[in-house]
């Protein structure tokens, strides 16, 4: 067992397999195969459990066994399922042992879970998140992942300063630092000069790629970002499954999620490595693009009947095409080319231009197998509580505390005045689809990235992810931290002066 330091009522323990680590694993490099990390699971369910829709099924390995996970948060979740919740004060955890854990079998997506399974999974994440906000996790950090705001040359000097500090002989441990591979040949960064200053730095400055983040996420024990909220979103995008704890230094514009000041990075990181960190688990969504299997768009096909009805045993109406883990929002809108109508034989170019100017999205909204409504709008925004302050807020949606277990659904410039933003539980599986008789295609974007065209008959499935985002927060409470963020960045409920009191008349 890993050494654990906590109060007597601590019930979370992490099993260790560190005795079998080879030299590469001790230095932060994983020797596990690619498939082992591609199929890391957070919570495990048997393959023979009932599913929501047969079209959503993906090939399964057929193994009826429980599988280990490679993320410290997910290990705690597995223990959470076996033991009652507790209120620990301090917890020491070593993530290096799990770099060699094998995770055979195919992964199970959250969209495949039954209502009960999805509710149980969401409840376990919420319970652990609640416990972690009162816990300081003391991680034995060996490898540090460093992500810098893209295309900003002004941050290269800060990056170099931070890397030199981490690699210095004055540190308590010989940290291995990973920076983006584009910095290897950058003259301002001067990677060779950094390494040559001290003999002990040889081999400790390494370079990450998108592929490494996707296939070997447990190469990194700790992540540091320099930038704004967009940089933090990019970190979430890089780690589509297991996410190392992320500490963000505010070097962007607003900074809802970037809590730490770079000027104090030495004290901040020293305290984090020595005394531990407080982690806030942010809900992420799993978004899956489902393609219609109808090769021709025959008249009479009805998306509502397909998704609400029962599929024939020998026929799949849809097939999964791509899956994304997102931290902010999934937006389905009329896309970059709203004029691309699928109506042929317009008489003149002028008539085409006139009809294009009124093109908008037609979308069907489903929840847990029920048809909710049909939306005529520029699009819809489906946001996490973390994303409530982004596109959701601009579209008229509500501010939402990040600990709320909800899904926020907001229309973008709806064609009806009666459509109001709604808040749904995170145990629901939401589907946003393009009806077969829609005039235009729609486009889906995931955290503002990877725009995908949805043709008539296609839809996107949205559900709570099995992989939350571990964001390191300051020592203040989560509520105080969030209120101060919206007050600082949005001037929430601020006015020039307080209302004056009455001055009583003198008789």
Tab-separated table of C-alpha atoms in Angstrom:
chain	number	residue	atom	x	y	z
A	1	UNK	CA	0.000	0.000	0.000
A	2	UNK	CA	1.124	3.568	-0.639
A	3	UNK	CA	1.922	5.486	2.537
A	4	UNK	CA	-1.187	7.411	3.563
A	5	UNK	CA	-1.286	10.385	5.905
A	6	UNK	CA	-4.733	11.496	7.064
A	7	UNK	CA	-7.249	11.580	9.864
A	8	UNK	CA	-8.552	8.386	11.375
A	9	UNK	CA	-11.717	8.453	9.284
A	10	UNK	CA	-9.832	8.417	5.928
A	11	UNK	CA	-11.187	5.608	3.755
A	12	UNK	CA	-9.499	6.318	0.406
A	13	UNK	CA	-6.421	4.194	-0.291
A	14	UNK	CA	-4.520	3.532	-3.504
A	15	UNK	CA	-2.931	0.132	-4.191
A	16	UNK	CA	0.694	0.225	-5.316
A	17	UNK	CA	2.379	-1.818	-8.002
A	18	UNK	CA	5.521	0.318	-7.984
A	19	UNK	CA	7.858	-2.583	-7.132
A	20	UNK	CA	7.733	-3.771	-10.716
A	21	UNK	CA	8.673	-0.470	-12.386
A	22	UNK	CA	11.551	-0.448	-14.819
A	23	UNK	CA	14.047	2.388	-15.266
A	24	UNK	CA	12.018	4.135	-17.978
A	25	UNK	CA	8.939	4.183	-15.769
A	26	UNK	CA	10.883	5.651	-12.841
A	27	UNK	CA	11.921	8.522	-15.084
A	28	UNK	CA	8.397	9.400	-16.142
A	29	UNK	CA	8.247	7.407	-19.375
A	30	UNK	CA	5.654	4.706	-19.734
A	31	UNK	CA	6.488	1.289	-21.100
A	32	UNK	CA	2.827	0.302	-21.493
A	33	UNK	CA	1.489	-0.341	-24.967
A	34	UNK	CA	-0.583	2.190	-26.868
A	35	UNK	CA	-3.833	0.279	-26.469
A	36	UNK	CA	-3.442	0.105	-22.678
A	37	UNK	CA	-3.804	3.866	-22.336
A	38	UNK	CA	-6.369	4.247	-25.106
A	39	UNK	CA	-8.766	2.093	-23.114
A	40	UNK	CA	-8.237	3.410	-19.586
A	41	UNK	CA	-11.555	3.519	-17.749
A	42	UNK	CA	-12.842	5.602	-14.917
A	43	UNK	CA	-15.724	3.444	-13.737
A	44	UNK	CA	-16.212	-0.097	-14.992
A	45	UNK	CA	-19.465	-1.823	-15.883
A	46	UNK	CA	-20.039	-5.278	-17.290
A	47	UNK	CA	-20.356	-5.508	-21.063
A	48	UNK	CA	-23.697	-7.311	-20.909
A	49	UNK	CA	-25.549	-4.394	-19.286
A	50	UNK	CA	-28.483	-3.006	-21.287
A	51	UNK	CA	-27.773	-0.018	-23.507
A	52	UNK	CA	-29.823	2.933	-24.645
A	53	UNK	CA	-29.678	2.552	-28.418
A	54	UNK	CA	-28.184	-0.215	-30.510
A	55	UNK	CA	-26.862	2.339	-32.997
A	56	UNK	CA	-24.577	3.751	-30.308
A	57	UNK	CA	-22.875	0.409	-29.683
A	58	UNK	CA	-19.235	0.034	-30.587
A	59	UNK	CA	-17.284	-3.194	-30.805
A	60	UNK	CA	-16.629	-4.734	-27.421
A	61	UNK	CA	-13.938	-7.140	-26.376
A	62	UNK	CA	-16.491	-9.323	-24.598
A	63	UNK	CA	-14.540	-9.462	-21.343
A	64	UNK	CA	-16.617	-9.739	-18.214
A	65	UNK	CA	-14.033	-8.373	-15.810
A	66	UNK	CA	-13.187	-5.185	-13.986
A	67	UNK	CA	-10.355	-3.139	-15.401
A	68	UNK	CA	-7.829	-0.938	-13.643
A	69	UNK	CA	-7.420	2.725	-14.410
A	70	UNK	CA	-4.277	4.808	-14.810
A	71	UNK	CA	-5.455	8.138	-13.349
A	72	UNK	CA	-5.236	9.005	-9.665
A	73	UNK	CA	-8.724	10.566	-9.723
A	74	UNK	CA	-10.185	7.461	-11.326
A	75	UNK	CA	-8.416	5.199	-8.853
A	76	UNK	CA	-10.096	7.132	-6.066
A	77	UNK	CA	-13.420	6.681	-7.846
A	78	UNK	CA	-12.963	2.925	-7.920
A	79	UNK	CA	-12.264	2.988	-4.180
A	80	UNK	CA	-15.219	5.320	-3.666
A	81	UNK	CA	-17.555	2.661	-5.058
A	82	UNK	CA	-16.387	0.170	-2.419
A	83	UNK	CA	-16.183	2.398	0.647
A	84	UNK	CA	-18.378	5.076	2.251
A	85	UNK	CA	-17.500	8.734	1.800
A	86	UNK	CA	-15.168	10.398	4.305
A	87	UNK	CA	-13.798	13.816	5.131
A	88	UNK	CA	-10.019	13.437	4.900
A	89	UNK	CA	-7.664	16.291	5.679
A	90	UNK	CA	-4.437	15.311	3.938
A	91	UNK	CA	-3.770	12.520	1.479
A	92	UNK	CA	-0.395	11.493	0.065
A	93	UNK	CA	-0.562	9.700	-3.256
A	94	UNK	CA	2.062	8.353	-5.654
A	95	UNK	CA	0.999	8.175	-9.284
A	96	UNK	CA	4.241	6.753	-10.649
A	97	UNK	CA	3.297	3.196	-9.762
A	98	UNK	CA	0.350	3.129	-12.144
A	99	UNK	CA	2.373	3.824	-15.284
A	100	UNK	CA	2.686	0.104	-15.867
A	101	UNK	CA	-0.900	-0.933	-15.124
A	102	UNK	CA	-2.445	-2.892	-17.931
A	103	UNK	CA	-5.993	-2.118	-18.954
A	104	UNK	CA	-7.180	-4.808	-21.370
A	105	UNK	CA	-10.447	-4.685	-23.207
A	106	UNK	CA	-12.453	-2.073	-25.019
A	107	UNK	CA	-13.601	1.152	-23.420
A	108	UNK	CA	-17.197	1.821	-22.453
A	109	UNK	CA	-18.618	5.214	-23.377
A	110	UNK	CA	-20.948	7.088	-21.040
A	111	UNK	CA	-23.598	7.347	-23.759
A	112	UNK	CA	-23.984	3.543	-23.550
A	113	UNK	CA	-24.900	3.478	-19.874
A	114	UNK	CA	-28.378	2.859	-18.607
A	115	UNK	CA	-30.108	5.593	-16.624
A	116	UNK	CA	-29.163	3.915	-13.352
A	117	UNK	CA	-25.530	3.422	-14.368
A	118	UNK	CA	-25.167	7.005	-15.555
A	119	UNK	CA	-26.718	8.301	-12.334
A	120	UNK	CA	-24.386	6.138	-10.225
A	121	UNK	CA	-21.349	7.267	-12.184
A	122	UNK	CA	-22.300	10.939	-11.874
A	123	UNK	CA	-22.992	10.539	-8.152
A	124	UNK	CA	-19.571	8.966	-7.567
A	125	UNK	CA	-17.819	11.811	-9.370
A	126	UNK	CA	-19.792	14.414	-7.386
A	127	UNK	CA	-19.096	12.693	-4.076
A	128	UNK	CA	-15.380	12.486	-4.768
A	129	UNK	CA	-15.327	16.101	-5.973
A	130	UNK	CA	-16.980	17.189	-2.735
A	131	UNK	CA	-14.373	15.326	-0.701
A	132	UNK	CA	-11.429	16.595	-2.719
A	133	UNK	CA	-12.305	20.254	-2.128
A	134	UNK	CA	-11.416	19.729	1.558
A	135	UNK	CA	-8.328	17.640	0.828
A	136	UNK	CA	-4.739	18.566	0.064
A	137	UNK	CA	-3.245	16.009	-2.303
A	138	UNK	CA	0.484	15.688	-1.844
A	139	UNK	CA	1.694	14.252	-5.125
A	140	UNK	CA	5.180	12.838	-5.557
A	141	UNK	CA	5.836	14.724	-8.751
A	142	UNK	CA	8.612	13.615	-11.106
A	143	UNK	CA	7.403	14.727	-14.537
A	144	UNK	CA	5.927	18.173	-15.244
A	145	UNK	CA	3.935	18.972	-18.389
A	146	UNK	CA	4.234	22.616	-19.459
A	147	UNK	CA	1.705	24.177	-21.859
A	148	UNK	CA	2.104	27.755	-23.083
A	149	UNK	CA	-0.395	29.979	-24.868
A	150	UNK	CA	-0.112	29.220	-28.575
A	151	UNK	CA	1.515	31.666	-31.008
A	152	UNK	CA	2.457	34.158	-28.277
A	153	UNK	CA	6.162	34.948	-28.529
A	154	UNK	CA	5.985	37.223	-25.498
A	155	UNK	CA	5.580	34.151	-23.272
A	156	UNK	CA	8.711	32.346	-24.458
A	157	UNK	CA	10.864	34.253	-21.977
A	158	UNK	CA	8.530	33.325	-19.105
A	159	UNK	CA	8.549	29.707	-20.273
A	160	UNK	CA	12.347	29.656	-20.290
A	161	UNK	CA	12.464	31.149	-16.804
A	162	UNK	CA	10.051	28.548	-15.446
A	163	UNK	CA	11.884	25.636	-17.098
A	164	UNK	CA	15.250	26.800	-15.745
A	165	UNK	CA	13.777	27.022	-12.255
A	166	UNK	CA	12.309	23.513	-12.437
A	167	UNK	CA	15.549	21.999	-13.761
A	168	UNK	CA	17.774	23.776	-11.253
A	169	UNK	CA	19.858	21.727	-8.813
A	170	UNK	CA	18.297	23.776	-6.028
A	171	UNK	CA	14.979	21.947	-6.359
A	172	UNK	CA	14.108	19.174	-3.922
A	173	UNK	CA	13.704	16.622	-6.731
A	174	UNK	CA	15.218	16.149	-10.204
A	175	UNK	CA	12.078	17.061	-12.135
A	176	UNK	CA	11.670	16.028	-15.764
A	177	UNK	CA	10.079	18.863	-17.733
A	178	UNK	CA	8.128	18.406	-20.965
A	179	UNK	CA	7.623	21.417	-23.248
A	180	UNK	CA	5.997	21.573	-26.676
A	181	UNK	CA	8.183	20.112	-29.423
A	182	UNK	CA	8.112	23.405	-31.364
A	183	UNK	CA	10.359	24.950	-28.677
A	184	UNK	CA	13.165	22.485	-29.357
A	185	UNK	CA	14.493	24.623	-32.229
A	186	UNK	CA	13.253	28.008	-31.026
A	187	UNK	CA	16.150	30.477	-30.774
A	188	UNK	CA	14.615	32.572	-28.014
A	189	UNK	CA	13.955	29.494	-25.892
A	190	UNK	CA	17.501	28.127	-26.487
A	191	UNK	CA	16.914	24.570	-25.320
A	192	UNK	CA	20.583	23.556	-25.717
A	193	UNK	CA	21.707	26.518	-23.656
A	194	UNK	CA	19.277	25.645	-20.847
A	195	UNK	CA	20.530	22.058	-20.638
A	196	UNK	CA	24.244	22.967	-20.844
A	197	UNK	CA	24.174	25.232	-17.775
A	198	UNK	CA	24.199	22.334	-15.314
A	199	UNK	CA	25.361	18.744	-15.933
A	200	UNK	CA	22.375	17.370	-13.998
A	201	UNK	CA	19.959	18.796	-16.580
A	202	UNK	CA	21.070	16.377	-19.262
A	203	UNK	CA	18.119	14.232	-20.363
A	204	UNK	CA	15.603	16.043	-18.139
A	205	UNK	CA	14.256	18.508	-20.733
A	206	UNK	CA	11.928	16.652	-23.065
A	207	UNK	CA	9.278	17.474	-25.631
A	208	UNK	CA	5.640	16.521	-25.866
A	209	UNK	CA	3.482	16.066	-28.932
A	210	UNK	CA	-0.274	15.762	-29.384
A	211	UNK	CA	0.183	12.057	-29.988
A	212	UNK	CA	2.080	11.582	-26.717
A	213	UNK	CA	-0.668	13.369	-24.760
A	214	UNK	CA	-3.336	11.183	-26.355
A	215	UNK	CA	-1.570	7.836	-26.034
A	216	UNK	CA	0.598	8.278	-22.924
A	217	UNK	CA	-1.276	10.705	-20.648
A	218	UNK	CA	0.252	9.157	-17.525
A	219	UNK	CA	3.705	10.147	-18.663
A	220	UNK	CA	2.926	13.389	-16.810
A	221	UNK	CA	2.376	13.703	-13.053
A	222	UNK	CA	1.589	17.410	-13.003
A	223	UNK	CA	0.583	20.016	-15.593
A	224	UNK	CA	1.312	23.752	-15.618
A	225	UNK	CA	-0.206	26.212	-18.109
A	226	UNK	CA	0.849	29.757	-18.974
A	227	UNK	CA	-1.974	31.666	-20.638
A	228	UNK	CA	-5.679	32.233	-20.266
A	229	UNK	CA	-8.804	30.104	-20.222
A	230	UNK	CA	-8.233	29.169	-23.865
A	231	UNK	CA	-4.924	27.573	-22.914
A	232	UNK	CA	-6.663	25.583	-20.196
A	233	UNK	CA	-9.290	24.449	-22.719
A	234	UNK	CA	-6.481	23.342	-25.006
A	235	UNK	CA	-5.056	21.247	-22.155
A	236	UNK	CA	-8.449	19.580	-21.807
A	237	UNK	CA	-8.474	18.983	-25.551
A	238	UNK	CA	-5.002	17.402	-25.526
A	239	UNK	CA	-5.949	14.979	-22.740
A	240	UNK	CA	-9.107	13.402	-24.072
A	241	UNK	CA	-9.236	10.801	-21.323
A	242	UNK	CA	-6.917	10.855	-18.302
A	243	UNK	CA	-6.023	14.413	-17.255
A	244	UNK	CA	-3.112	15.188	-14.892
A	245	UNK	CA	-3.779	17.838	-12.208
A	246	UNK	CA	-3.539	21.238	-13.925
A	247	UNK	CA	-2.203	24.395	-12.250
A	248	UNK	CA	-2.794	27.520	-14.348
A	249	UNK	CA	-0.950	30.826	-14.203
A	250	UNK	CA	-3.043	33.757	-15.426
A	251	UNK	CA	-1.379	35.322	-18.449
A	252	UNK	CA	-4.447	35.832	-20.630
A	253	UNK	CA	-7.281	38.351	-20.876
A	254	UNK	CA	-10.013	37.375	-18.399
A	255	UNK	CA	-9.155	34.218	-16.521
A	256	UNK	CA	-12.185	32.445	-15.015
A	257	UNK	CA	-10.117	29.293	-14.531
A	258	UNK	CA	-6.561	30.638	-14.262
A	259	UNK	CA	-6.239	31.379	-10.571
A	260	UNK	CA	-2.545	31.917	-9.920
A	261	UNK	CA	-0.308	34.927	-10.531
A	262	UNK	CA	2.857	34.167	-12.494
A	263	UNK	CA	4.946	36.642	-10.483
A	264	UNK	CA	4.700	34.257	-7.530
A	265	UNK	CA	5.287	31.018	-9.466
A	266	UNK	CA	8.301	30.000	-7.344
A	267	UNK	CA	6.347	30.148	-4.093
A	268	UNK	CA	3.230	28.659	-5.695
A	269	UNK	CA	4.991	25.609	-7.149
A	270	UNK	CA	7.182	25.086	-4.083
A	271	UNK	CA	4.090	25.033	-1.876
A	272	UNK	CA	2.220	22.763	-4.301
A	273	UNK	CA	5.010	20.172	-4.466
A	274	UNK	CA	5.823	20.328	-0.746
A	275	UNK	CA	2.465	20.811	0.990
A	276	UNK	CA	0.022	19.517	-1.626
A	277	UNK	CA	-2.761	20.983	-3.756
A	278	UNK	CA	-6.531	21.319	-3.607
A	279	UNK	CA	-8.258	19.865	-6.657
A	280	UNK	CA	-11.592	20.853	-8.140
A	281	UNK	CA	-13.100	18.224	-10.438
A	282	UNK	CA	-14.791	19.971	-13.365
A	283	UNK	CA	-17.531	18.111	-15.218
A	284	UNK	CA	-16.742	17.350	-18.845
A	285	UNK	CA	-19.089	16.172	-21.576
A	286	UNK	CA	-18.659	13.253	-23.913
A	287	UNK	CA	-19.879	14.279	-27.355
A	288	UNK	CA	-20.336	11.650	-30.061
A	289	UNK	CA	-21.153	12.351	-33.699
A	290	UNK	CA	-23.673	9.799	-35.011
A	291	UNK	CA	-23.994	9.395	-38.778
A	292	UNK	CA	-27.200	8.294	-40.471
A	293	UNK	CA	-26.813	4.993	-42.293
A	294	UNK	CA	-29.350	5.897	-44.977
A	295	UNK	CA	-27.352	6.136	-48.194
A	296	UNK	CA	-30.096	8.100	-49.915
A	297	UNK	CA	-32.272	10.790	-48.367
A	298	UNK	CA	-35.609	9.264	-49.172
A	299	UNK	CA	-38.768	11.189	-48.473
A	300	UNK	CA	-40.750	9.986	-45.529
A	301	UNK	CA	-37.777	9.331	-43.222
A	302	UNK	CA	-38.338	10.790	-39.779
A	303	UNK	CA	-35.545	11.412	-37.274
A	304	UNK	CA	-37.984	11.560	-34.349
A	305	UNK	CA	-39.398	8.148	-35.155
A	306	UNK	CA	-35.896	6.710	-35.543
A	307	UNK	CA	-34.566	7.969	-32.213
A	308	UNK	CA	-37.714	7.483	-30.146
A	309	UNK	CA	-38.752	4.194	-31.726
A	310	UNK	CA	-37.149	0.765	-31.345
A	311	UNK	CA	-34.597	-0.276	-33.935
A	312	UNK	CA	-35.000	-3.501	-35.850
A	313	UNK	CA	-32.680	-6.306	-34.762
A	314	UNK	CA	-30.956	-6.471	-38.138
A	315	UNK	CA	-30.747	-2.736	-38.856
A	316	UNK	CA	-28.729	0.083	-37.369
A	317	UNK	CA	-30.051	3.537	-38.198
A	318	UNK	CA	-26.879	5.380	-37.112
A	319	UNK	CA	-23.200	4.721	-36.571
A	320	UNK	CA	-20.717	6.568	-34.287
A	321	UNK	CA	-18.176	8.551	-36.314
A	322	UNK	CA	-16.152	10.530	-33.734
A	323	UNK	CA	-16.029	11.150	-29.978
A	324	UNK	CA	-14.734	14.157	-28.033
A	325	UNK	CA	-14.296	15.070	-24.372
A	326	UNK	CA	-15.106	18.745	-23.830
A	327	UNK	CA	-14.851	21.113	-20.862
A	328	UNK	CA	-16.857	24.165	-22.016
A	329	UNK	CA	-19.603	23.513	-24.524
A	330	UNK	CA	-20.866	21.768	-27.630
A	331	UNK	CA	-22.435	24.135	-30.147
A	332	UNK	CA	-24.601	23.029	-33.070
A	333	UNK	CA	-25.268	25.918	-35.440
A	334	UNK	CA	-25.843	26.796	-39.063
A	335	UNK	CA	-22.107	26.812	-39.634
A	336	UNK	CA	-19.610	28.938	-41.517
A	337	UNK	CA	-21.575	28.708	-44.765
A	338	UNK	CA	-25.265	29.143	-43.949
A	339	UNK	CA	-25.894	29.838	-47.613
A	340	UNK	CA	-25.127	26.247	-48.576
A	341	UNK	CA	-28.727	25.169	-49.027
A	342	UNK	CA	-29.651	21.699	-50.136
A	343	UNK	CA	-32.442	22.977	-52.347
A	344	UNK	CA	-31.769	22.634	-56.063
A	345	UNK	CA	-33.029	24.302	-59.224
A	346	UNK	CA	-33.209	27.928	-58.165
A	347	UNK	CA	-34.116	29.999	-61.198
A	348	UNK	CA	-31.604	32.815	-60.831
A	349	UNK	CA	-28.547	33.710	-58.805
A	350	UNK	CA	-30.398	36.666	-57.295
A	351	UNK	CA	-33.147	34.380	-56.072
A	352	UNK	CA	-30.502	32.075	-54.594
A	353	UNK	CA	-28.920	34.969	-52.723
A	354	UNK	CA	-32.289	36.101	-51.396
A	355	UNK	CA	-33.183	32.656	-50.072
A	356	UNK	CA	-29.728	32.146	-48.590
A	357	UNK	CA	-30.095	35.225	-46.441
A	358	UNK	CA	-32.851	33.610	-44.388
A	359	UNK	CA	-31.213	30.210	-43.857
A	360	UNK	CA	-31.195	28.975	-40.263
A	361	UNK	CA	-30.800	25.681	-38.453
A	362	UNK	CA	-33.631	23.288	-37.841
A	363	UNK	CA	-32.785	20.966	-34.962
A	364	UNK	CA	-34.521	18.189	-33.032
A	365	UNK	CA	-33.757	17.907	-29.298
A	366	UNK	CA	-34.068	14.550	-27.493
A	367	UNK	CA	-33.455	13.519	-23.903
A	368	UNK	CA	-33.386	9.952	-22.557
A	369	UNK	CA	-35.254	8.596	-25.566
A	370	UNK	CA	-37.951	11.268	-25.494
A	371	UNK	CA	-38.449	14.015	-28.055
A	372	UNK	CA	-38.201	17.359	-26.267
A	373	UNK	CA	-38.758	19.956	-28.961
A	374	UNK	CA	-37.922	21.213	-32.443
A	375	UNK	CA	-35.728	24.320	-32.533
A	376	UNK	CA	-35.634	26.891	-35.342
A	377	UNK	CA	-32.624	29.085	-34.554
A	378	UNK	CA	-29.096	29.984	-35.500
A	379	UNK	CA	-28.149	27.041	-33.300
A	380	UNK	CA	-28.068	25.648	-29.776
A	381	UNK	CA	-25.361	25.724	-27.117
A	382	UNK	CA	-25.074	22.790	-24.704
A	383	UNK	CA	-22.751	23.895	-21.903
A	384	UNK	CA	-21.160	22.429	-18.803
A	385	UNK	CA	-21.329	24.442	-15.560
A	386	UNK	CA	-17.733	25.494	-16.277
A	387	UNK	CA	-18.807	26.716	-19.724
A	388	UNK	CA	-21.751	28.693	-18.365
A	389	UNK	CA	-19.652	31.879	-18.424
A	390	UNK	CA	-18.671	31.452	-22.076
A	391	UNK	CA	-20.873	31.157	-25.200
A	392	UNK	CA	-23.790	30.096	-22.996
A	393	UNK	CA	-23.748	33.427	-21.173
A	394	UNK	CA	-23.433	35.429	-24.401
A	395	UNK	CA	-26.452	33.573	-25.811
A	396	UNK	CA	-28.575	34.497	-22.783
A	397	UNK	CA	-27.997	31.435	-20.632
A	398	UNK	CA	-27.647	31.415	-16.867
A	399	UNK	CA	-24.510	31.621	-14.778
A	400	UNK	CA	-24.008	28.296	-13.047
A	401	UNK	CA	-21.766	27.287	-10.156
A	402	UNK	CA	-19.257	24.643	-11.354
A	403	UNK	CA	-20.306	22.182	-8.650
A	404	UNK	CA	-23.877	21.991	-9.960
A	405	UNK	CA	-24.506	18.589	-11.606
A	406	UNK	CA	-26.325	19.977	-14.634
A	407	UNK	CA	-26.394	20.407	-18.414
A	408	UNK	CA	-27.289	23.875	-19.699
A	409	UNK	CA	-29.255	24.092	-22.963
A	410	UNK	CA	-29.524	27.532	-24.603
A	411	UNK	CA	-30.812	28.485	-28.045
A	412	UNK	CA	-28.794	30.919	-30.151
A	413	UNK	CA	-31.123	33.586	-31.588
A	414	UNK	CA	-34.218	31.381	-31.498
A	415	UNK	CA	-36.992	32.099	-34.004
A	416	UNK	CA	-39.560	32.004	-31.198
A	417	UNK	CA	-39.709	34.397	-28.267
A	418	UNK	CA	-40.957	31.626	-25.980
A	419	UNK	CA	-37.787	29.522	-26.089
A	420	UNK	CA	-36.005	30.042	-22.793
A	421	UNK	CA	-32.742	28.486	-21.593
A	422	UNK	CA	-33.295	25.303	-19.604
A	423	UNK	CA	-31.149	23.439	-17.095
A	424	UNK	CA	-31.162	19.625	-17.221
A	425	UNK	CA	-29.645	17.042	-14.846
A	426	UNK	CA	-26.260	15.602	-15.769
A	427	UNK	CA	-27.752	12.099	-15.643
A	428	UNK	CA	-29.605	12.697	-18.892
A	429	UNK	CA	-28.349	11.692	-22.349
A	430	UNK	CA	-29.069	14.575	-24.700
A	431	UNK	CA	-29.291	14.289	-28.485
A	432	UNK	CA	-29.271	17.170	-30.944
A	433	UNK	CA	-30.075	16.119	-34.495
A	434	UNK	CA	-30.729	17.534	-37.955
A	435	UNK	CA	-34.108	16.340	-39.325
A	436	UNK	CA	-34.171	14.657	-42.709
A	437	UNK	CA	-36.313	17.414	-44.182
A	438	UNK	CA	-34.027	20.259	-43.012
A	439	UNK	CA	-33.182	22.841	-45.651
A	440	UNK	CA	-29.521	22.989	-44.653
A	441	UNK	CA	-26.802	21.048	-42.939
A	442	UNK	CA	-25.723	22.097	-39.451
A	443	UNK	CA	-22.270	22.186	-37.935
A	444	UNK	CA	-21.108	20.965	-34.528
A	445	UNK	CA	-18.095	22.357	-32.691
A	446	UNK	CA	-16.527	20.936	-29.537
A	447	UNK	CA	-14.957	23.531	-27.224
A	448	UNK	CA	-14.670	25.731	-30.303
A	449	UNK	CA	-12.587	23.120	-32.131
A	450	UNK	CA	-13.032	20.335	-34.653
A	451	UNK	CA	-16.018	21.678	-36.558
A	452	UNK	CA	-17.976	18.762	-37.986
A	453	UNK	CA	-20.749	19.020	-40.565
A	454	UNK	CA	-24.010	17.305	-39.621
A	455	UNK	CA	-26.035	16.277	-42.655
A	456	UNK	CA	-29.789	15.717	-42.458
A	457	UNK	CA	-30.337	12.594	-40.378
A	458	UNK	CA	-27.121	12.982	-38.331
A	459	UNK	CA	-27.083	13.878	-34.655
A	460	UNK	CA	-24.772	14.477	-31.695
A	461	UNK	CA	-25.086	12.570	-28.428
A	462	UNK	CA	-24.092	14.508	-25.291
A	463	UNK	CA	-23.649	12.971	-21.848
A	464	UNK	CA	-21.598	13.456	-18.688
A	465	UNK	CA	-18.053	12.240	-19.225
A	466	UNK	CA	-16.355	9.550	-17.202
A	467	UNK	CA	-13.207	11.692	-17.185
A	468	UNK	CA	-13.533	14.962	-15.216
A	469	UNK	CA	-10.967	17.739	-15.488
A	470	UNK	CA	-8.744	18.025	-12.409
A	471	UNK	CA	-8.210	21.773	-11.943
A	472	UNK	CA	-5.964	22.939	-9.102
A	473	UNK	CA	-7.574	25.740	-7.133
A	474	UNK	CA	-6.454	28.159	-4.453
A	475	UNK	CA	-6.945	27.317	-0.794
A	476	UNK	CA	-10.168	29.332	-0.535
A	477	UNK	CA	-13.508	27.512	-0.817
A	478	UNK	CA	-14.916	26.627	-4.242
A	479	UNK	CA	-17.863	28.984	-3.817
A	480	UNK	CA	-15.704	31.887	-2.715
A	481	UNK	CA	-13.312	31.200	-5.572
A	482	UNK	CA	-16.109	31.179	-8.171
A	483	UNK	CA	-17.884	34.278	-6.861
A	484	UNK	CA	-14.624	36.211	-6.829
A	485	UNK	CA	-13.971	35.082	-10.417
A	486	UNK	CA	-17.265	36.362	-11.839
A	487	UNK	CA	-17.003	39.539	-9.771
A	488	UNK	CA	-13.476	40.179	-11.009
A	489	UNK	CA	-13.967	39.268	-14.666
A	490	UNK	CA	-17.618	40.195	-15.313
A	491	UNK	CA	-18.113	42.906	-12.690
A	492	UNK	CA	-21.065	40.826	-11.556
A	493	UNK	CA	-23.677	42.882	-9.698
A	494	UNK	CA	-21.406	45.882	-9.412
A	495	UNK	CA	-22.540	49.509	-9.466
A	496	UNK	CA	-20.763	52.833	-9.304
A	497	UNK	CA	-21.905	53.620	-5.763
A	498	UNK	CA	-23.993	52.091	-3.008
A	499	UNK	CA	-27.449	53.458	-2.301
A	500	UNK	CA	-27.293	56.318	0.127
A	501	UNK	CA	-29.022	56.079	3.467
A	502	UNK	CA	-31.693	58.566	4.538
A	503	UNK	CA	-30.746	61.511	6.649
A	504	UNK	CA	-33.568	62.105	9.078
A	505	UNK	CA	-35.239	65.493	9.201
A	506	UNK	CA	-34.407	67.572	12.176
A	507	UNK	CA	-37.553	68.862	13.859
